[in-house]
Tab-separated table of C-alpha atoms in Angstrom:
chain	number	residue	atom	x	y	z
A	79	MET	CA	-158.474	17.834	-161.664
A	80	ASP	CA	-161.055	15.947	-163.749
A	81	ARG	CA	-160.682	12.649	-165.591
A	82	LEU	CA	-161.930	13.154	-169.163
A	83	ASP	CA	-164.318	10.873	-170.980
A	84	ASN	CA	-163.694	11.654	-174.668
A	85	THR	CA	-165.592	11.150	-177.895
A	86	ILE	CA	-164.064	9.193	-180.772
A	87	ARG	CA	-165.078	10.464	-184.223
A	88	PRO	CA	-165.646	7.738	-186.913
A	89	TYR	CA	-164.537	9.625	-190.018
A	90	ALA	CA	-164.118	7.385	-193.075
A	91	TRP	CA	-160.362	8.029	-193.401
A	92	GLY	CA	-159.680	6.808	-189.846
A	93	SER	CA	-157.760	3.689	-188.920
A	94	ALA	CA	-159.843	0.843	-187.541
A	95	THR	CA	-157.023	-0.392	-185.305
A	96	ALA	CA	-154.609	2.408	-184.202
A	97	ILE	CA	-156.713	4.045	-181.467
A	98	PRO	CA	-157.986	0.700	-180.086
A	99	ALA	CA	-154.364	-0.517	-179.948
A	100	LEU	CA	-153.368	2.591	-177.974
A	101	LEU	CA	-156.311	2.241	-175.588
A	102	GLY	CA	-155.978	-1.521	-175.233
A	103	THR	CA	-159.523	-2.108	-176.487
A	104	GLU	CA	-160.967	-4.384	-179.152
A	105	PRO	CA	-161.471	-2.833	-182.601
A	106	THR	CA	-165.102	-2.391	-183.561
A	107	GLY	CA	-164.478	-2.903	-187.259
A	108	GLU	CA	-165.413	0.744	-187.907
A	109	PRO	CA	-162.900	3.562	-188.499
A	110	GLN	CA	-161.829	5.440	-185.363
A	111	ALA	CA	-160.287	8.637	-186.693
A	112	GLU	CA	-160.014	11.222	-183.903
A	113	MET	CA	-160.409	11.336	-180.146
A	114	TRP	CA	-161.303	14.865	-179.039
A	115	MET	CA	-160.146	16.305	-175.714
A	116	GLY	CA	-161.440	19.731	-174.837
A	117	ALA	CA	-164.482	21.972	-174.829
A	118	HIS	CA	-165.408	22.058	-178.503
A	119	PRO	CA	-169.230	22.256	-178.672
A	120	GLY	CA	-169.291	19.563	-181.356
A	121	ALA	CA	-167.959	16.866	-178.994
A	122	PRO	CA	-166.979	18.238	-175.585
A	123	SER	CA	-165.145	16.004	-173.137
A	124	ARG	CA	-167.265	14.757	-170.248
A	125	THR	CA	-166.287	15.000	-166.574
A	126	GLY	CA	-167.897	14.075	-163.246
A	127	ARG	CA	-169.122	17.686	-163.096
A	128	GLY	CA	-170.769	17.748	-166.552
A	129	THR	CA	-169.308	18.428	-169.974
A	130	LEU	CA	-166.170	20.513	-170.068
A	131	VAL	CA	-168.164	23.250	-171.785
A	132	GLU	CA	-170.584	23.284	-168.828
A	133	VAL	CA	-167.753	23.207	-166.279
A	134	ILE	CA	-165.999	26.200	-167.870
A	135	ASP	CA	-169.209	28.140	-168.472
A	136	ALA	CA	-170.072	27.832	-164.765
A	137	ASP	CA	-166.805	29.481	-163.639
A	138	PRO	CA	-164.528	30.704	-166.478
A	139	GLN	CA	-162.161	32.601	-164.160
A	140	GLY	CA	-161.780	29.674	-161.810
A	141	GLU	CA	-161.290	27.022	-164.478
A	142	LEU	CA	-159.206	28.991	-167.022
A	143	GLY	CA	-157.485	31.614	-164.862
A	144	ALA	CA	-157.814	35.383	-165.082
A	145	ALA	CA	-154.970	35.861	-167.572
A	146	ALA	CA	-156.345	33.297	-170.048
A	147	VAL	CA	-159.871	34.758	-169.863
A	148	ALA	CA	-158.501	38.264	-170.371
A	149	LYS	CA	-156.551	37.158	-173.461
A	150	PHE	CA	-158.840	34.596	-175.095
A	151	GLY	CA	-162.276	35.105	-173.560
A	152	PRO	CA	-164.268	32.672	-171.362
A	153	ARG	CA	-163.543	29.523	-173.365
A	154	LEU	CA	-160.780	26.952	-173.733
A	155	PRO	CA	-158.752	28.231	-176.692
A	156	PHE	CA	-157.416	24.885	-177.903
A	157	LEU	CA	-158.630	21.425	-178.887
A	158	LEU	CA	-156.386	18.396	-178.266
A	159	LYS	CA	-156.813	15.203	-180.297
A	160	ILE	CA	-155.413	11.783	-180.919
A	161	LEU	CA	-155.533	11.425	-184.696
A	162	ALA	CA	-155.335	8.034	-186.436
A	163	ALA	CA	-155.142	8.256	-190.230
A	164	GLY	CA	-155.719	5.008	-192.086
A	165	GLY	CA	-155.928	6.868	-195.388
A	166	PRO	CA	-155.477	10.413	-196.699
A	167	LEU	CA	-157.396	13.280	-195.191
A	168	SER	CA	-158.670	16.065	-197.441
A	169	LEU	CA	-156.067	18.408	-198.940
A	170	GLN	CA	-156.776	21.682	-197.128
A	171	VAL	CA	-155.770	25.111	-195.845
A	172	HIS	CA	-156.881	27.224	-192.900
A	173	PRO	CA	-157.499	31.010	-192.852
A	174	ASN	CA	-155.689	33.525	-190.706
A	175	LEU	CA	-157.649	35.354	-188.028
A	176	ALA	CA	-158.601	38.364	-190.185
A	177	GLN	CA	-159.698	36.134	-193.066
A	178	ALA	CA	-161.742	33.933	-190.747
A	179	LYS	CA	-163.562	36.933	-189.248
A	180	GLU	CA	-164.221	38.428	-192.692
A	181	GLY	CA	-165.424	35.124	-194.162
A	182	TYR	CA	-167.611	34.285	-191.179
A	183	ASP	CA	-169.252	37.719	-191.138
A	184	ASP	CA	-169.876	37.563	-194.891
A	185	GLU	CA	-171.552	34.147	-194.724
A	186	GLU	CA	-173.599	35.198	-191.681
A	187	ASN	CA	-174.770	38.332	-193.525
A	188	ARG	CA	-175.749	36.234	-196.528
A	189	GLY	CA	-177.814	33.961	-194.289
A	190	ILE	CA	-175.944	30.723	-195.080
A	191	PRO	CA	-176.757	28.163	-192.361
A	192	VAL	CA	-173.741	27.144	-190.304
A	193	ASP	CA	-174.399	23.479	-191.092
A	194	ALA	CA	-174.821	24.048	-194.852
A	195	GLY	CA	-172.601	21.834	-196.992
A	196	HIS	CA	-171.267	24.801	-198.973
A	197	ARG	CA	-170.478	26.897	-195.868
A	198	ASN	CA	-166.748	27.619	-195.512
A	199	TYR	CA	-166.550	29.432	-192.161
A	200	LYS	CA	-168.128	27.729	-189.134
A	201	ASP	CA	-166.744	30.369	-186.736
A	202	ALA	CA	-164.688	33.560	-186.694
A	203	ASN	CA	-161.448	31.975	-185.473
A	204	HIS	CA	-158.239	30.868	-187.163
A	205	LYS	CA	-157.065	27.246	-186.971
A	206	PRO	CA	-153.294	26.875	-186.677
A	207	GLU	CA	-152.389	23.329	-185.727
A	208	LEU	CA	-149.552	21.048	-184.700
A	209	ILE	CA	-149.312	17.289	-185.286
A	210	CYS	CA	-146.804	15.240	-183.258
A	211	ALA	CA	-146.134	11.681	-184.431
A	212	LEU	CA	-146.628	8.716	-182.069
A	213	THR	CA	-145.794	6.301	-184.885
A	214	GLU	CA	-144.237	6.901	-188.293
A	215	PHE	CA	-146.540	9.497	-189.766
A	216	ASP	CA	-146.816	10.504	-193.445
A	217	GLY	CA	-148.106	13.831	-194.657
A	218	LEU	CA	-147.972	16.619	-197.214
A	219	CYS	CA	-147.004	20.105	-196.092
A	220	GLY	CA	-146.403	23.272	-198.112
A	221	PHE	CA	-145.523	23.775	-201.761
A	222	ARG	CA	-142.446	22.271	-203.383
A	223	GLU	CA	-140.205	24.564	-205.355
A	224	PRO	CA	-141.904	24.881	-208.778
A	225	SER	CA	-138.912	23.348	-210.603
A	226	LYS	CA	-139.060	20.261	-208.357
A	227	ALA	CA	-142.817	19.938	-208.818
A	228	ALA	CA	-142.279	20.245	-212.567
A	229	ASP	CA	-139.702	17.444	-212.507
A	230	LEU	CA	-142.048	15.182	-210.542
A	231	LEU	CA	-144.931	15.736	-212.968
A	232	ALA	CA	-142.696	15.445	-216.022
A	233	GLY	CA	-141.449	12.073	-214.843
A	234	LEU	CA	-144.960	10.645	-215.253
A	235	ASP	CA	-144.795	11.273	-219.035
A	236	VAL	CA	-148.508	12.117	-219.216
A	237	ASP	CA	-149.292	14.382	-222.171
A	238	SER	CA	-152.114	16.262	-220.476
A	239	LEU	CA	-149.774	17.258	-217.620
A	240	LYS	CA	-147.187	18.866	-219.892
A	241	PRO	CA	-148.871	22.329	-219.906
A	242	TYR	CA	-148.597	22.354	-216.098
A	243	VAL	CA	-144.925	21.366	-216.312
A	244	ASP	CA	-144.306	24.259	-218.725
A	245	LEU	CA	-146.107	26.709	-216.436
A	246	LEU	CA	-144.095	25.618	-213.427
A	247	ARG	CA	-140.809	26.085	-215.314
A	248	ALA	CA	-141.661	29.329	-217.106
A	249	HIS	CA	-143.141	31.590	-214.411
A	250	PRO	CA	-141.957	33.148	-211.159
A	251	GLU	CA	-142.705	31.027	-208.078
A	252	GLU	CA	-145.937	32.623	-206.902
A	253	ALA	CA	-147.475	32.927	-210.355
A	254	ALA	CA	-146.443	29.388	-211.319
A	255	LEU	CA	-147.979	27.747	-208.238
A	256	ARG	CA	-151.127	29.881	-208.423
A	257	GLU	CA	-151.710	29.234	-212.125
A	258	VAL	CA	-151.173	25.512	-211.925
A	259	LEU	CA	-153.317	24.942	-208.818
A	260	THR	CA	-156.064	27.107	-210.360
A	261	ALA	CA	-155.887	25.167	-213.610
A	262	VAL	CA	-156.014	21.771	-211.885
A	263	LEU	CA	-159.014	22.655	-209.716
A	264	SER	CA	-160.867	24.463	-212.524
A	265	ALA	CA	-160.365	21.855	-215.241
A	266	ASP	CA	-163.230	19.893	-216.782
A	267	ARG	CA	-163.945	17.123	-214.284
A	268	GLU	CA	-164.099	14.319	-216.851
A	269	ASP	CA	-160.882	15.428	-218.549
A	270	MET	CA	-159.133	15.740	-215.189
A	271	ALA	CA	-160.374	12.313	-214.064
A	272	ARG	CA	-158.761	10.781	-217.166
A	273	THR	CA	-155.556	12.636	-216.426
A	274	VAL	CA	-155.537	11.470	-212.815
A	275	THR	CA	-156.159	7.868	-213.855
A	276	GLU	CA	-153.249	7.950	-216.295
A	277	ALA	CA	-151.023	9.661	-213.716
A	278	ALA	CA	-151.994	7.136	-211.031
A	279	THR	CA	-151.067	4.221	-213.317
A	280	ALA	CA	-147.658	5.819	-213.933
A	281	CYS	CA	-147.145	6.455	-210.169
A	282	ALA	CA	-147.884	2.806	-209.379
A	283	ARG	CA	-145.474	1.653	-212.087
A	284	LEU	CA	-142.649	3.977	-211.053
A	285	GLY	CA	-142.892	3.565	-207.263
A	286	GLY	CA	-140.252	5.279	-205.109
A	287	ASP	CA	-141.061	8.992	-204.786
A	288	TYR	CA	-144.301	8.356	-206.676
A	289	ALA	CA	-145.603	5.636	-204.343
A	290	PRO	CA	-147.453	8.022	-201.945
A	291	TYR	CA	-149.405	9.516	-204.840
A	292	ALA	CA	-150.366	6.076	-206.155
A	293	ASP	CA	-151.823	5.376	-202.717
A	294	ILE	CA	-153.630	8.712	-202.628
A	295	ALA	CA	-155.126	7.966	-206.078
A	296	HIS	CA	-156.210	4.537	-204.857
A	297	HIS	CA	-158.279	6.210	-202.124
A	298	TYR	CA	-159.543	9.059	-204.340
A	299	PRO	CA	-159.671	7.820	-207.954
A	300	GLY	CA	-160.062	10.613	-210.487
A	301	ASP	CA	-159.870	13.379	-207.857
A	302	PRO	CA	-158.058	16.560	-208.997
A	303	GLY	CA	-156.507	16.675	-205.550
A	304	VAL	CA	-154.162	13.855	-206.612
A	305	ILE	CA	-152.393	16.230	-209.020
A	306	ALA	CA	-152.576	19.119	-206.538
A	307	ALA	CA	-150.934	16.849	-203.950
A	308	MET	CA	-147.920	16.417	-206.243
A	309	LEU	CA	-147.238	20.165	-205.910
A	310	LEU	CA	-146.611	19.671	-202.162
A	311	ASN	CA	-143.735	18.437	-200.066
A	312	TYR	CA	-144.020	14.841	-198.903
A	313	VAL	CA	-142.744	14.278	-195.360
A	314	ARG	CA	-142.430	11.250	-193.092
A	315	LEU	CA	-142.274	12.037	-189.357
A	316	GLN	CA	-140.576	9.710	-186.930
A	317	PRO	CA	-142.111	9.251	-183.453
A	318	GLY	CA	-141.637	12.453	-181.447
A	319	GLU	CA	-141.262	14.688	-184.519
A	320	ALA	CA	-143.917	17.288	-185.369
A	321	LEU	CA	-145.258	19.615	-188.042
A	322	PHE	CA	-146.733	23.067	-187.459
A	323	LEU	CA	-149.379	24.149	-189.979
A	324	GLY	CA	-149.902	27.899	-190.109
A	325	ALA	CA	-152.503	29.876	-192.045
A	326	GLY	CA	-152.588	29.449	-195.811
A	327	ILE	CA	-150.275	26.415	-195.922
A	328	PRO	CA	-151.790	23.542	-197.967
A	329	HIS	CA	-151.442	20.205	-196.238
A	330	ALA	CA	-152.875	16.732	-195.823
A	331	TYR	CA	-152.225	13.868	-193.410
A	332	LEU	CA	-151.817	10.482	-195.092
A	333	ASN	CA	-151.161	7.756	-192.590
A	334	GLY	CA	-150.157	7.250	-188.975
A	335	LEU	CA	-151.023	7.954	-185.328
A	336	GLY	CA	-150.300	11.292	-183.688
A	337	VAL	CA	-151.199	13.878	-181.052
A	338	GLU	CA	-152.769	16.948	-182.668
A	339	ILE	CA	-153.480	20.324	-181.100
A	340	MET	CA	-155.161	23.291	-182.703
A	341	ALA	CA	-156.939	26.537	-182.028
A	342	ASN	CA	-160.598	25.793	-181.236
A	343	SER	CA	-162.011	26.240	-184.746
A	344	ASP	CA	-163.682	24.278	-187.570
A	345	ASN	CA	-162.604	26.524	-190.459
A	346	VAL	CA	-161.302	24.466	-193.415
A	347	LEU	CA	-160.927	25.363	-197.091
A	348	ARG	CA	-160.567	22.154	-199.109
A	349	CYS	CA	-158.423	21.668	-202.205
A	350	GLY	CA	-159.382	18.076	-203.023
A	351	LEU	CA	-159.248	14.465	-201.864
A	352	THR	CA	-162.789	14.810	-200.584
A	353	PRO	CA	-166.403	14.504	-201.697
A	354	LYS	CA	-167.122	17.696	-199.738
A	355	HIS	CA	-167.530	21.209	-201.097
A	356	VAL	CA	-164.470	22.824	-202.726
A	357	ASP	CA	-164.872	26.612	-203.079
A	358	VAL	CA	-162.081	27.310	-205.572
A	359	PRO	CA	-162.250	31.144	-205.579
A	360	GLU	CA	-162.245	31.380	-201.746
A	361	LEU	CA	-159.521	28.742	-201.526
A	362	LEU	CA	-157.297	30.734	-203.890
A	363	ARG	CA	-157.809	33.795	-201.720
A	364	ILE	CA	-156.536	31.955	-198.644
A	365	VAL	CA	-153.635	29.882	-200.005
A	366	ARG	CA	-150.103	31.242	-199.591
A	367	PHE	CA	-148.460	30.580	-202.958
A	368	GLU	CA	-144.867	30.221	-201.832
A	369	ALA	CA	-142.507	27.251	-201.698
A	370	SER	CA	-141.535	26.266	-198.191
A	371	ASP	CA	-139.664	23.605	-196.290
A	372	PRO	CA	-142.000	21.425	-194.187
A	373	GLY	CA	-140.020	22.503	-191.106
A	374	VAL	CA	-140.000	19.279	-189.069
A	375	LEU	CA	-140.036	20.179	-185.348
A	376	ARG	CA	-138.219	18.256	-182.651
A	377	PRO	CA	-138.906	18.950	-178.974
A	378	GLU	CA	-136.611	21.423	-177.218
A	379	ALA	CA	-135.479	20.732	-173.674
A	380	ALA	CA	-136.890	23.113	-171.052
A	381	ALA	CA	-136.860	23.103	-167.253
A	382	ASP	CA	-137.488	19.993	-165.127
A	383	GLY	CA	-137.488	17.519	-168.027
A	384	GLU	CA	-140.166	19.251	-170.093
A	385	GLU	CA	-139.728	18.959	-173.888
A	386	VAL	CA	-141.489	21.789	-175.757
A	387	TYR	CA	-142.738	21.966	-179.358
A	388	ASP	CA	-142.082	25.632	-180.105
A	389	THR	CA	-144.678	27.418	-182.264
A	390	PRO	CA	-145.594	31.087	-182.832
A	391	ILE	CA	-149.131	30.543	-181.490
A	392	ASP	CA	-150.476	31.597	-178.095
A	393	GLU	CA	-153.768	29.633	-178.193
A	394	PHE	CA	-151.851	26.443	-177.525
A	395	ARG	CA	-148.536	25.166	-176.196
A	396	LEU	CA	-147.717	21.467	-176.490
A	397	SER	CA	-144.962	19.705	-174.579
A	398	ARG	CA	-144.185	16.225	-173.265
A	399	TYR	CA	-142.561	14.552	-170.318
A	400	VAL	CA	-140.910	11.164	-170.451
A	401	LEU	CA	-141.125	10.057	-166.828
A	402	ALA	CA	-138.856	7.370	-165.354
A	403	GLN	CA	-140.208	5.098	-162.630
A	404	THR	CA	-137.527	6.149	-160.160
A	405	ALA	CA	-137.817	9.886	-160.799
A	406	PRO	CA	-139.567	12.066	-158.215
A	407	ALA	CA	-142.999	13.481	-159.038
A	408	ARG	CA	-142.993	16.585	-161.228
A	409	ASP	CA	-144.992	19.647	-160.212
A	410	LEU	CA	-146.829	20.852	-163.336
A	411	THR	CA	-149.022	23.439	-161.593
A	412	LEU	CA	-149.716	26.474	-163.823
A	413	PRO	CA	-151.904	29.632	-163.681
A	414	THR	CA	-153.431	28.464	-166.990
A	415	PRO	CA	-155.722	25.519	-167.887
A	416	GLN	CA	-154.114	22.215	-168.864
A	417	ILE	CA	-154.989	18.896	-170.412
A	418	LEU	CA	-152.607	16.045	-169.596
A	419	LEU	CA	-152.623	13.035	-171.930
A	420	CYS	CA	-150.823	9.752	-171.313
A	421	THR	CA	-149.516	8.101	-174.494
A	422	ALA	CA	-147.244	5.365	-173.093
A	423	GLY	CA	-146.670	3.491	-169.835
A	424	SER	CA	-148.652	4.424	-166.730
A	425	VAL	CA	-148.803	7.991	-165.453
A	426	ARG	CA	-150.188	9.178	-162.132
A	427	ALA	CA	-151.671	12.686	-162.236
A	428	GLY	CA	-152.619	13.720	-158.747
A	429	ASP	CA	-154.784	10.861	-157.487
A	430	ILE	CA	-155.710	9.692	-161.001
A	431	GLU	CA	-153.998	6.809	-162.770
A	432	LEU	CA	-153.726	7.286	-166.522
A	433	ALA	CA	-153.194	4.484	-169.023
A	434	PRO	CA	-152.311	5.232	-172.697
A	435	GLY	CA	-155.013	7.328	-174.326
A	436	GLN	CA	-156.440	8.605	-171.027
A	437	SER	CA	-156.437	12.275	-170.032
A	438	VAL	CA	-157.316	14.807	-167.347
A	439	PHE	CA	-158.297	18.457	-167.313
A	440	VAL	CA	-156.418	20.566	-164.778
A	441	PRO	CA	-157.995	23.943	-163.902
A	442	ALA	CA	-155.750	26.991	-163.603
A	443	ASN	CA	-153.727	27.070	-160.364
A	444	GLU	CA	-154.829	23.527	-159.467
A	445	LYS	CA	-152.050	21.424	-157.942
A	446	ALA	CA	-150.779	19.068	-160.651
A	447	GLU	CA	-148.123	16.525	-159.752
A	448	VAL	CA	-147.287	13.706	-162.202
A	449	SER	CA	-145.112	10.629	-161.958
A	450	GLY	CA	-144.292	7.658	-164.156
A	451	PRO	CA	-143.132	5.451	-165.628
A	452	GLY	CA	-144.671	6.749	-168.822
A	453	THR	CA	-145.029	9.560	-171.322
A	454	VAL	CA	-147.453	12.428	-170.808
A	455	PHE	CA	-148.263	15.283	-173.189
A	456	ARG	CA	-149.208	18.633	-171.676
A	457	ALA	CA	-151.477	21.060	-173.530
A	458	THR	CA	-151.912	24.589	-172.243
A	459	VAL	CA	-151.870	28.237	-173.464
A	460	VAL	CA	-149.426	31.130	-173.541
A	461	VAL	CA	-150.483	34.253	-171.620
């Protein structure tokens, strides 16, 4: 197995302290938002044999296993991250596989450069994802029932929001959510900025259920995404709890430290809370306009102490082991590729000692014994 040397991405919304605290390093004063573990070409993990992209390209069958290559092709199908949100991420959705392929082919045929600011589809893959909290973790996930969103907006007593309240109460669910989100994102920017400012003042005054939206507005003053965010469910995860984000589900992470895993894709359609491009027509084509419960996941006990976060996705499977000091070593050998990530204590993986925030790549069929005391997350695929 290979110890991984991983890149930390300094996105502006990142916490300046959470990842350094996990790693036991001094903060730099700059945001440290995400640590990437995997073979994404944008920031591949480094090993003693080269980057993980180079290692896999040299021997896909040997590194990934025959079954994984047959199902997903000669690449690692997932990207594992430690995510540290010090402020809200952009409000966003991800396409399903068919939508991603269609959108990517269309933009390729139109000659839009992959790195263009207005490009929506960086690749032809979908991007389902799972976030598992290491600390209390706040987020937005899926639409509220229209009547509940109407009540929340009505409580602000902002005149310019009353047409949205009426729409949410008068129409069937799908039409109500579609019409209001469309109206919010298509409104005159100056008018909407005044509405958001007035709504933010009311949120700060009212507190309670409105407090998260006051904080969002503090980070993104005047952004239409502040009102769009109020259409979504607010959820606070406790450590060990998780959220699965499937295609078309609007969501945003607000604050906290977590382990995130996703299909290896960059495809994001933004709804707001960002200075980046918002393609409203394409966004509306991708969003699933249906109210849904956030569906907080808790790990399910499996064999030999493994705790699994069950999702309907084959590109990734995330689980964890809480290893006692006196417990015998666990054999984690699989016919599929794995990344093992220590998040607490001290974990021994083969001959490699892992402190919190450190990780290893385990090729398919490679012997993988782990022992504690500590917590280790295991990322692999389903074949």
